[in-house]
Each structure stands twice: as structure tokens, then as C-alpha cells.
mmCIF file of C-alpha atoms in Angstrom:
data_model
loop_
_atom_site.group_PDB
_atom_site.id
_atom_site.type_symbol
_atom_site.label_atom_id
_atom_site.label_comp_id
_atom_site.label_asym_id
_atom_site.label_seq_id
_atom_site.Cartn_x
_atom_site.Cartn_y
_atom_site.Cartn_z
ATOM 1 C CA MET A 198 -0.262 0.119 0.054
ATOM 2 C CA LEU A 199 1.387 3.194 -1.208
ATOM 3 C CA ASP A 200 1.558 6.318 1.658
ATOM 4 C CA PHE A 201 0.633 9.533 -0.287
ATOM 5 C CA THR A 202 0.745 12.041 3.230
ATOM 6 C CA SER A 203 4.033 13.251 2.308
ATOM 7 C CA ASP A 204 3.113 13.914 -0.951
ATOM 8 C CA ILE A 205 0.027 15.758 -0.665
ATOM 9 C CA ALA A 206 1.714 18.210 2.178
ATOM 10 C CA ASP A 207 4.581 18.839 0.076
ATOM 11 C CA ASP A 208 1.970 19.837 -2.730
ATOM 12 C CA THR A 209 -0.194 21.621 -0.275
ATOM 13 C CA ALA A 210 2.930 23.580 1.048
ATOM 14 C CA SER A 211 4.039 23.790 -2.447
ATOM 15 C CA SER A 212 0.449 25.742 -3.448
ATOM 16 C CA ARG A 213 0.887 28.076 -0.607
ATOM 17 C CA PRO A 214 2.253 31.639 -1.344
ATOM 18 C CA ALA A 215 5.925 32.187 -0.178
ATOM 19 C CA GLY A 216 5.839 34.006 3.111
ATOM 20 C CA ARG A 217 2.421 33.165 3.952
ATOM 21 C CA ALA A 218 1.801 31.527 7.749
ATOM 22 C CA PRO A 219 -0.397 28.204 7.517
ATOM 23 C CA ASP A 220 -4.448 28.889 8.030
ATOM 24 C CA ASN A 221 -4.480 28.373 11.444
ATOM 25 C CA ASP A 222 -1.730 30.526 12.468
ATOM 26 C CA GLN A 223 -2.994 33.032 10.403
ATOM 27 C CA ALA A 224 -6.151 33.238 11.896
ATOM 28 C CA LEU A 225 -4.232 33.662 15.385
ATOM 29 C CA LEU A 226 -2.490 36.144 14.340
ATOM 30 C CA ASP A 227 -5.862 38.377 13.093
ATOM 31 C CA ALA A 228 -7.643 37.295 15.736
ATOM 32 C CA TYR A 229 -4.618 39.088 18.119
ATOM 33 C CA SER A 230 -4.417 42.276 15.476
ATOM 34 C CA ASN A 231 -7.884 42.652 15.925
ATOM 35 C CA ALA A 232 -7.848 42.296 19.600
ATOM 36 C CA VAL A 233 -5.063 45.293 19.633
ATOM 37 C CA ILE A 234 -6.882 47.188 17.407
ATOM 38 C CA ASP A 235 -10.309 47.023 18.749
ATOM 39 C CA VAL A 236 -8.387 48.570 22.004
ATOM 40 C CA THR A 237 -6.752 51.032 19.871
ATOM 41 C CA ASP A 238 -9.794 52.529 18.726
ATOM 42 C CA ARG A 239 -11.856 52.283 21.962
ATOM 43 C CA VAL A 240 -9.399 53.889 24.552
ATOM 44 C CA GLY A 241 -6.641 55.636 22.296
ATOM 45 C CA PRO A 242 -9.314 58.745 22.266
ATOM 46 C CA ALA A 243 -9.032 58.918 25.717
ATOM 47 C CA VAL A 244 -5.477 58.746 26.247
ATOM 48 C CA VAL A 245 -3.981 62.541 25.947
ATOM 49 C CA ARG A 246 -0.628 64.587 26.112
ATOM 50 C CA VAL A 247 0.051 65.930 29.464
ATOM 51 C CA GLU A 248 2.549 69.344 28.471
ATOM 52 C CA VAL A 249 3.609 70.682 31.959
ATOM 53 C CA GLY A 250 5.445 74.098 32.127
ATOM 54 C CA PRO A 251 4.956 77.761 30.695
ATOM 55 C CA LYS A 252 3.812 77.634 26.966
ATOM 56 C CA VAL A 253 6.827 79.996 26.255
ATOM 57 C CA LYS A 254 10.054 78.559 27.924
ATOM 58 C CA SER A 255 13.299 80.317 28.252
ATOM 59 C CA PRO A 256 16.837 78.428 27.785
ATOM 60 C CA ARG A 257 17.330 77.733 31.570
ATOM 61 C CA GLU A 258 13.357 76.376 31.949
ATOM 62 C CA ARG A 259 12.672 73.048 30.649
ATOM 63 C CA GLY A 260 9.040 71.676 30.489
ATOM 64 C CA GLY A 261 7.747 67.803 31.195
ATOM 65 C CA LEU A 262 5.998 65.814 29.212
ATOM 66 C CA GLY A 263 4.081 63.021 30.097
ATOM 67 C CA SER A 264 0.468 61.119 29.261
ATOM 68 C CA GLY A 265 -2.903 60.898 30.877
ATOM 69 C CA ILE A 266 -6.161 59.239 30.652
ATOM 70 C CA VAL A 267 -9.740 60.936 30.624
ATOM 71 C CA ILE A 268 -11.272 58.929 33.033
ATOM 72 C CA SER A 269 -14.979 60.786 32.552
ATOM 73 C CA PRO A 270 -16.564 62.781 29.914
ATOM 74 C CA ASP A 271 -16.463 66.202 32.092
ATOM 75 C CA GLY A 272 -12.762 65.812 32.185
ATOM 76 C CA LEU A 273 -11.060 64.312 34.762
ATOM 77 C CA VAL A 274 -7.661 63.004 33.815
ATOM 78 C CA LEU A 275 -5.305 60.576 35.910
ATOM 79 C CA THR A 276 -1.450 60.585 35.596
ATOM 80 C CA ASN A 277 1.659 59.940 37.547
ATOM 81 C CA SER A 278 2.118 62.747 40.189
ATOM 82 C CA HIS A 279 5.903 62.831 38.915
ATOM 83 C CA VAL A 280 4.608 63.834 35.361
ATOM 84 C CA VAL A 281 2.984 67.489 36.911
ATOM 85 C CA GLY A 282 4.908 67.300 39.821
ATOM 86 C CA THR A 283 4.818 70.844 41.510
ATOM 87 C CA SER A 284 4.184 72.836 38.312
ATOM 88 C CA LYS A 285 0.839 75.133 37.908
ATOM 89 C CA GLU A 286 0.866 75.196 34.397
ATOM 90 C CA ILE A 287 -0.491 72.041 32.690
ATOM 91 C CA ARG A 288 -1.908 71.154 29.086
ATOM 92 C CA LEU A 289 -3.638 68.807 27.675
ATOM 93 C CA ARG A 290 -3.297 67.775 23.761
ATOM 94 C CA ASP A 291 -5.706 65.271 22.272
ATOM 95 C CA VAL A 292 -5.290 62.907 19.657
ATOM 96 C CA GLU A 293 -6.788 65.884 17.442
ATOM 97 C CA GLY A 294 -4.512 68.234 18.441
ATOM 98 C CA ILE A 295 -6.757 70.413 20.312
ATOM 99 C CA VAL A 296 -4.796 71.753 23.638
ATOM 100 C CA THR A 297 -6.764 72.417 26.500
ATOM 101 C CA ASP A 298 -5.480 74.258 30.113
ATOM 102 C CA ALA A 299 -5.814 71.882 33.183
ATOM 103 C CA ARG A 300 -5.093 72.102 36.872
ATOM 104 C CA VAL A 301 -4.679 69.729 39.471
ATOM 105 C CA LEU A 302 -7.174 68.337 41.783
ATOM 106 C CA GLY A 303 -4.668 66.652 44.192
ATOM 107 C CA VAL A 304 -1.595 64.237 43.984
ATOM 108 C CA ASP A 305 -0.798 61.287 45.720
ATOM 109 C CA PRO A 306 3.344 61.038 45.382
ATOM 110 C CA ASP A 307 2.682 57.613 47.562
ATOM 111 C CA THR A 308 1.292 56.022 44.709
ATOM 112 C CA ASP A 309 2.841 58.322 42.006
ATOM 113 C CA LEU A 310 -0.853 59.161 41.062
ATOM 114 C CA ALA A 311 -2.245 63.063 40.002
ATOM 115 C CA LEU A 312 -5.902 64.182 39.291
ATOM 116 C CA LEU A 313 -6.369 66.729 36.978
ATOM 117 C CA ARG A 314 -9.417 68.431 35.216
ATOM 118 C CA ALA A 315 -9.675 69.738 31.580
ATOM 119 C CA ASP A 316 -10.882 73.508 32.395
ATOM 120 C CA GLY A 317 -13.859 74.070 30.271
ATOM 121 C CA ALA A 318 -14.193 70.755 28.705
ATOM 122 C CA ARG A 319 -16.875 68.800 28.498
ATOM 123 C CA HIS A 320 -18.535 65.518 26.563
ATOM 124 C CA LEU A 321 -14.541 64.053 26.029
ATOM 125 C CA PRO A 322 -14.063 60.573 24.979
ATOM 126 C CA TYR A 323 -13.405 58.706 27.964
ATOM 127 C CA ALA A 324 -12.113 55.485 28.998
ATOM 128 C CA ALA A 325 -13.449 53.036 32.265
ATOM 129 C CA LEU A 326 -11.188 51.785 34.800
ATOM 130 C CA GLY A 327 -11.991 47.946 34.977
ATOM 131 C CA ASN A 328 -10.668 45.456 37.910
ATOM 132 C CA SER A 329 -6.946 44.641 38.043
ATOM 133 C CA LYS A 330 -8.000 42.051 40.442
ATOM 134 C CA SER A 331 -9.539 39.945 37.523
ATOM 135 C CA LEU A 332 -5.941 40.487 35.827
ATOM 136 C CA ARG A 333 -3.727 36.825 35.289
ATOM 137 C CA ARG A 334 -0.161 36.202 34.033
ATOM 138 C CA GLY A 335 0.160 35.615 30.457
ATOM 139 C CA GLN A 336 -2.994 38.110 29.985
ATOM 140 C CA LEU A 337 -2.340 40.036 26.869
ATOM 141 C CA VAL A 338 -1.839 44.050 27.561
ATOM 142 C CA VAL A 339 -1.837 47.171 25.109
ATOM 143 C CA ALA A 340 0.226 49.993 25.990
ATOM 144 C CA ILE A 341 -1.036 53.604 25.045
ATOM 145 C CA GLY A 342 0.630 56.851 25.804
ATOM 146 C CA ASN A 343 3.096 59.646 24.608
ATOM 147 C CA PRO A 344 6.317 58.137 24.745
ATOM 148 C CA LEU A 345 9.232 60.475 23.815
ATOM 149 C CA GLY A 346 7.044 62.982 22.469
ATOM 150 C CA PHE A 347 5.685 60.498 19.696
ATOM 151 C CA GLU A 348 1.827 60.981 20.499
ATOM 152 C CA SER A 349 -0.609 58.064 20.274
ATOM 153 C CA THR A 350 1.974 55.235 20.515
ATOM 154 C CA VAL A 351 0.293 51.756 20.651
ATOM 155 C CA THR A 352 2.580 48.414 22.249
ATOM 156 C CA ALA A 353 1.278 45.128 23.444
ATOM 157 C CA GLY A 354 2.330 42.759 25.103
ATOM 158 C CA VAL A 355 1.390 40.715 28.490
ATOM 159 C CA VAL A 356 1.088 41.114 32.155
ATOM 160 C CA SER A 357 4.487 39.617 33.405
ATOM 161 C CA ALA A 358 3.611 39.352 36.890
ATOM 162 C CA LEU A 359 1.403 40.666 39.508
ATOM 163 C CA GLY A 360 1.379 41.952 43.252
ATOM 164 C CA ARG A 361 5.050 43.625 42.608
ATOM 165 C CA SER A 362 6.174 46.182 45.256
ATOM 166 C CA ILE A 363 7.791 49.377 43.945
ATOM 167 C CA ARG A 364 9.644 52.318 45.338
ATOM 168 C CA SER A 365 7.618 55.763 44.945
ATOM 169 C CA VAL A 366 9.545 58.780 45.021
ATOM 170 C CA SER A 367 7.828 59.666 48.617
ATOM 171 C CA GLY A 368 10.148 56.862 49.783
ATOM 172 C CA ARG A 369 6.723 54.784 50.538
ATOM 173 C CA THR A 370 5.907 51.308 48.878
ATOM 174 C CA ILE A 371 3.788 51.486 45.964
ATOM 175 C CA GLU A 372 1.787 48.152 46.409
ATOM 176 C CA ASP A 373 -0.003 45.386 44.076
ATOM 177 C CA VAL A 374 1.938 46.874 40.708
ATOM 178 C CA ILE A 375 1.210 45.416 37.612
ATOM 179 C CA GLN A 376 4.300 44.282 35.978
ATOM 180 C CA THR A 377 4.519 44.177 31.954
ATOM 181 C CA ASP A 378 6.641 43.332 29.097
ATOM 182 C CA ALA A 379 4.632 46.001 26.630
ATOM 183 C CA ALA A 380 7.748 48.559 25.853
ATOM 184 C CA LEU A 381 7.166 51.572 27.312
ATOM 185 C CA ASN A 382 9.915 54.881 27.129
ATOM 186 C CA PRO A 383 9.955 58.117 29.180
ATOM 187 C CA GLY A 384 6.405 59.978 27.990
ATOM 188 C CA ASN A 385 4.671 57.132 28.384
ATOM 189 C CA SER A 386 4.630 57.601 32.434
ATOM 190 C CA GLY A 387 0.592 58.132 33.001
ATOM 191 C CA GLY A 388 -0.569 56.181 29.925
ATOM 192 C CA ALA A 389 -2.850 53.460 29.890
ATOM 193 C CA LEU A 390 -2.133 50.056 30.143
ATOM 194 C CA VAL A 391 -5.629 48.282 29.175
ATOM 195 C CA SER A 392 -6.538 44.860 28.783
ATOM 196 C CA THR A 393 -8.770 43.204 25.911
ATOM 197 C CA ARG A 394 -12.269 44.230 27.402
ATOM 198 C CA ALA A 395 -10.998 47.776 26.279
ATOM 199 C CA GLU A 396 -11.064 48.748 30.551
ATOM 200 C CA VAL A 397 -7.819 50.458 31.828
ATOM 201 C CA ILE A 398 -6.485 48.266 34.376
ATOM 202 C CA GLY A 399 -3.052 50.074 35.386
ATOM 203 C CA ILE A 400 -1.542 53.645 34.941
ATOM 204 C CA ASN A 401 1.901 53.002 33.940
ATOM 205 C CA THR A 402 4.600 54.491 35.795
ATOM 206 C CA ALA A 403 8.121 52.977 35.915
ATOM 207 C CA ILE A 404 10.701 52.083 33.506
ATOM 208 C CA ILE A 405 13.972 50.197 34.642
ATOM 209 C CA ALA A 406 16.863 51.428 32.968
ATOM 210 C CA GLY A 407 19.146 49.024 30.937
ATOM 211 C CA ALA A 408 16.353 46.001 31.600
ATOM 212 C CA GLN A 409 14.540 45.093 28.377
ATOM 213 C CA GLY A 410 10.891 44.160 29.025
ATOM 214 C CA ILE A 411 10.313 45.079 32.590
ATOM 215 C CA CYS A 412 7.884 48.121 33.425
ATOM 216 C CA PHE A 413 5.176 48.632 35.727
ATOM 217 C CA ALA A 414 1.803 49.909 36.322
ATOM 218 C CA VAL A 415 -0.284 51.075 39.543
ATOM 219 C CA ALA A 416 -3.052 48.890 39.244
ATOM 220 C CA SER A 417 -6.638 50.478 38.627
ATOM 221 C CA ASN A 418 -8.086 49.133 41.707
ATOM 222 C CA THR A 419 -5.282 51.399 43.517
ATOM 223 C CA ALA A 420 -5.990 54.548 40.678
ATOM 224 C CA GLN A 421 -9.969 54.325 42.074
ATOM 225 C CA PHE A 422 -9.006 54.691 45.797
ATOM 226 C CA VAL A 423 -7.112 57.374 44.942
ATOM 227 C CA LEU A 424 -9.342 58.882 42.923
ATOM 228 C CA SER A 425 -12.471 58.668 45.485
ATOM 229 C CA GLU A 426 -9.942 60.096 48.460
ATOM 230 C CA ILE A 427 -8.856 62.870 46.130
ATOM 231 C CA ILE A 428 -12.530 63.764 44.938
ATOM 232 C CA ARG A 429 -13.600 63.898 48.803
ATOM 233 C CA HIS A 430 -10.811 65.231 50.301
ATOM 234 C CA GLY A 431 -7.911 66.657 47.890
ATOM 235 C CA TYR A 432 -5.385 64.300 48.865
ATOM 236 C CA VAL A 433 -5.416 60.490 50.650
ATOM 237 C CA ARG A 434 -5.853 60.058 53.578
ATOM 238 C CA ARG A 435 -2.884 57.841 55.718
ATOM 239 C CA ALA A 436 -1.966 57.366 59.127
ATOM 240 C CA TYR A 437 1.372 59.066 61.019
ATOM 241 C CA ILE A 438 2.723 58.176 64.187
ATOM 242 C CA GLY A 439 5.992 60.041 63.615
ATOM 243 C CA VAL A 440 8.652 57.324 63.154
ATOM 244 C CA SER A 441 10.869 56.230 60.546
ATOM 245 C CA GLY A 442 12.442 52.492 60.090
ATOM 246 C CA GLN A 443 13.778 50.205 58.109
ATOM 247 C CA THR A 444 13.512 46.093 57.766
ATOM 248 C CA ALA A 445 15.785 44.679 60.235
ATOM 249 C CA PRO A 446 16.056 40.498 61.196
ATOM 250 C CA ILE A 447 15.060 39.567 64.567
ATOM 251 C CA PRO A 448 17.810 37.246 66.577
ATOM 252 C CA ARG A 449 16.544 33.617 66.441
ATOM 253 C CA ARG A 450 16.993 33.892 70.122
ATOM 254 C CA HIS A 451 14.918 37.173 70.811
ATOM 255 C CA ALA A 452 12.062 35.360 68.869
ATOM 256 C CA VAL A 453 12.380 32.102 71.184
ATOM 257 C CA VAL A 454 12.311 34.402 74.019
ATOM 258 C CA ALA A 455 9.157 36.171 73.064
ATOM 259 C CA GLY A 456 7.538 33.638 71.979
ATOM 260 C CA ILE A 457 7.136 34.817 67.976
ATOM 261 C CA ASP A 458 8.010 33.465 64.799
ATOM 262 C CA ASN A 459 8.727 36.593 63.352
ATOM 263 C CA SER A 460 12.378 36.705 61.263
ATOM 264 C CA MET A 461 11.995 40.398 60.172
ATOM 265 C CA GLY A 462 10.456 43.050 61.334
ATOM 266 C CA ALA A 463 10.423 47.465 61.312
ATOM 267 C CA LEU A 464 13.243 48.625 63.123
ATOM 268 C CA LEU A 465 12.647 52.225 64.204
ATOM 269 C CA ALA A 466 15.804 54.518 63.442
ATOM 270 C CA GLN A 467 14.134 57.737 64.150
ATOM 271 C CA ILE A 468 11.483 59.239 66.681
ATOM 272 C CA ASP A 469 9.546 62.326 65.966
ATOM 273 C CA GLN A 470 9.608 63.333 69.675
ATOM 274 C CA ASP A 471 6.289 65.203 69.217
ATOM 275 C CA GLY A 472 4.619 62.591 67.503
ATOM 276 C CA PRO A 473 1.993 59.636 68.198
ATOM 277 C CA ALA A 474 5.122 57.164 68.830
ATOM 278 C CA ALA A 475 7.118 59.405 71.141
ATOM 279 C CA ARG A 476 4.062 60.111 73.249
ATOM 280 C CA ALA A 477 3.242 56.592 73.260
ATOM 281 C CA GLY A 478 6.319 55.774 74.873
ATOM 282 C CA LEU A 479 8.522 54.377 71.865
ATOM 283 C CA LEU A 480 12.087 54.548 71.701
ATOM 284 C CA SER A 481 14.406 54.422 68.279
ATOM 285 C CA GLY A 482 16.098 50.601 68.421
ATOM 286 C CA ASP A 483 12.695 49.270 69.169
ATOM 287 C CA VAL A 484 11.688 46.451 66.541
ATOM 288 C CA VAL A 485 7.898 46.319 65.356
ATOM 289 C CA ILE A 486 6.384 42.981 65.038
ATOM 290 C CA ARG A 487 2.775 43.558 65.390
ATOM 291 C CA LEU A 488 -0.174 46.242 64.788
ATOM 292 C CA ASP A 489 -3.587 45.412 66.136
ATOM 293 C CA GLY A 490 -2.680 41.865 65.670
ATOM 294 C CA VAL A 491 -1.377 42.045 62.228
ATOM 295 C CA GLU A 492 2.429 40.641 61.542
ATOM 296 C CA ILE A 493 4.810 43.147 60.568
ATOM 297 C CA HIS A 494 7.423 41.688 58.673
ATOM 298 C CA GLY A 495 9.172 44.972 57.525
ATOM 299 C CA VAL A 496 8.905 48.482 57.470
ATOM 300 C CA ASP A 497 6.803 48.079 54.109
ATOM 301 C CA ASP A 498 4.330 45.991 56.042
ATOM 302 C CA LEU A 499 4.378 48.785 58.701
ATOM 303 C CA ILE A 500 3.549 51.766 56.437
ATOM 304 C CA ARG A 501 0.969 49.632 54.878
ATOM 305 C CA ALA A 502 -0.822 48.900 57.722
ATOM 306 C CA LEU A 503 -1.065 52.556 58.671
ATOM 307 C CA ASP A 504 -3.914 53.451 56.330
ATOM 308 C CA HIS A 505 -6.736 55.544 56.810
ATOM 309 C CA ASN A 506 -8.943 53.520 58.999
ATOM 310 C CA ARG A 507 -6.232 54.072 61.782
ATOM 311 C CA ILE A 508 -6.902 57.696 62.144
ATOM 312 C CA GLY A 509 -8.111 58.732 65.297
ATOM 313 C CA ARG A 510 -8.202 55.765 67.266
ATOM 314 C CA THR A 511 -6.225 53.716 69.439
ATOM 315 C CA VAL A 512 -4.216 50.950 68.107
ATOM 316 C CA GLU A 513 -1.736 48.365 69.805
ATOM 317 C CA MET A 514 1.942 48.292 68.974
ATOM 318 C CA GLU A 515 4.178 45.388 70.105
ATOM 319 C CA VAL A 516 7.809 45.767 69.506
ATOM 320 C CA LEU A 517 10.729 44.150 70.582
ATOM 321 C CA ARG A 518 12.761 45.849 72.825
ATOM 322 C CA LEU A 519 16.175 44.674 73.623
ATOM 323 C CA GLY A 520 14.856 41.014 73.018
ATOM 324 C CA ARG A 521 11.997 41.562 75.385
ATOM 325 C CA LEU A 522 8.436 41.912 73.917
ATOM 326 C CA ARG A 523 6.615 45.323 74.979
ATOM 327 C CA THR A 524 3.470 46.366 74.103
ATOM 328 C CA PHE A 525 2.298 50.068 73.848
ATOM 329 C CA ASP A 526 -1.070 51.809 72.604
ATOM 330 C CA ILE A 527 -0.915 54.629 70.101
ATOM 331 C CA HIS A 528 -2.548 57.127 69.095
ATOM 332 C CA PRO A 529 -2.233 58.229 64.612
ATOM 333 C CA THR A 530 -2.973 61.152 63.501
ATOM 334 C CA GLU A 531 -3.813 61.882 60.027
ATOM 335 C CA ARG A 532 -0.633 62.525 57.638
ATOM 336 C CA LYS A 533 -0.641 65.860 56.162
ATOM 337 C CA PRO A 534 0.480 65.713 52.552
ATOM 338 C CA ALA A 535 3.392 67.863 51.368
ATOM 339 C CA PRO A 536 2.418 71.006 50.157
ATOM 340 C CA ARG A 537 2.208 71.790 46.163
#
């Protein structure tokens, strides 16, 4: 019995135009392209260029440049706080080249986010914020922004990792950050990271210099929280106890004596003598291991635990002092935002 399989395969291959992918691969490529095109058409008009600084610049003055996302038809725009800085003069340029002045409603350097209002603008194209908790590693995402001044640039990639932590310009840790390999460059800051449902699931914020394909975006759920706080209060409310610290190891013998499982804690390096921590009796050198029953394994855990829910009420702080477990009642106050 003769086998014609290889001959048929060869005839099929020879009849296909050179350079053309197999039909099933072509369908996959078309589906990928159509997904990116659809997202770009739906969200692209909502991404604006953010120009910072005076319109007419002197040789000594340098303006900033970034991206922003219109999130409501009446002109609310999300961007990065490091894009706007302390500038009072901000302009937005849309995909049609129309320039609109904008004002800052609030900034949060701790999450590198800022909220702007486009002056006199109504019925603008806008994008919806999605639920970043629904993301999965490997999911297709599209980044839209203005890298290096090239407007309305689109790149695509995947979610490389979830739940990352990066350090903000204020020194505080930004939690639940999305890592992506979608190509980003200076000017992409404040732009949109979008899912295939055309929902903004991240605000692009950081690029690691010298690395390839490692970029970060603040999760949309974090942006939702910051947005609501700024609209309500003009800034994000957080608890303040008047300390600075660092993550430090806990000697095993101290942990055994104290009956704790912590191998790391938050070492208090400096105490504000007029702050809540000093009034409660805390000293430099104390190592925080629990706050209101929540285990503290480093300074980032302590920062995260001091949220707005602990403002104005007494909380219990457990620390190691000279190897012995001590408990203090501390009354956090509200941390005031830095003036712009």
C-alpha cells in the first residue's frame, strides 16, 4: 500500500504563497491584531498628552512631558504625580491636536498618581477603569501613551507578574503593581495599560533603566481608591505616628524568648519627639513585630498597616525592646500632605 501523505503535504505547502503562514496560524494572528486594533480604537482617543511648564520657555526652563487618561466625560484625567510635579501650568493635547488647559485636583506621591481637571471641557472621549484583581499572568495587554513625544503610540505585550512592589518618589512602597513587557519609554508615564475588554487596568508609571521588557503600572484598583480619596478630601488620608525605620532581622534567640515567629521586623531608626510614637513611649531601636494583631515583617508592612482606618483611634503596637516583648497603645493622627 502506498503512502501519499508526504506527497499531499508537499503539494499543499508548494501551493501556498511564499511567506504566508498556515491558515490556522493566520487566523490566530488576525485575532491578535483585531484585539489590539479594537482596544486602540476604543481607548486611544481617551489618552492625552500632558505638557507641563510655561507655554513659552526660556533657555533655562525645561517643561515636562507625559501621558494621561481621561476617565470621565467632564474632563477628569489620571496621570502620574511625577509628571505634573509642582507645576501650576499644565496643558492637555488630545489625538486631534486640540490643547486644553488643566488644573491639579490632587496628587499622591505615595502611589505616583495625580488627578487633573480639563478646564472648560465637556463630553470628552473617556475610558473606563477595570478591575485589576481579575488579571492573570500571561494575559494580553496594550499600552497607549506618548513615548518620547511621539503621540498616540501603541505597544502590546503580556502581564508578566502581579502583586509587585516598587518604591515611589516619596520613599513609600507602592503595592500591588502590575509588571508587563509592553514596551514603554519616557513619556509613557501616566498612560493607559488596557485589557482586551478595553478597560484601563493600570496606569503606566516606571521603567527599569538598562532592563529589557520590565515595566510597571499602578493597578487600576489602587487608582480607584486614590481617585475617590482626592475627590472627597483633596488628598489621600493616611495615618501618622512620627517614625522612620527600616526592615531588620530579628535574632532567633530573641524570637524564641518572646514567643514569636517573626524573622524580620520594622526597626524604628528615628522618632519624632512631638509625634504619637514618642508620646506612647516608643524609642529608637524598638523593632515593631505586630500592629493591632497584624504581623509586621518589615517597614513596608508597617507603612501599609498605617492606613486611613487607623486615624484617630487607639491601636496596639507590639515591639521587641532589648529582646523582650513590649506592648504600647498608640494614637495615630492624620498625616498631612506635602504642600504643592
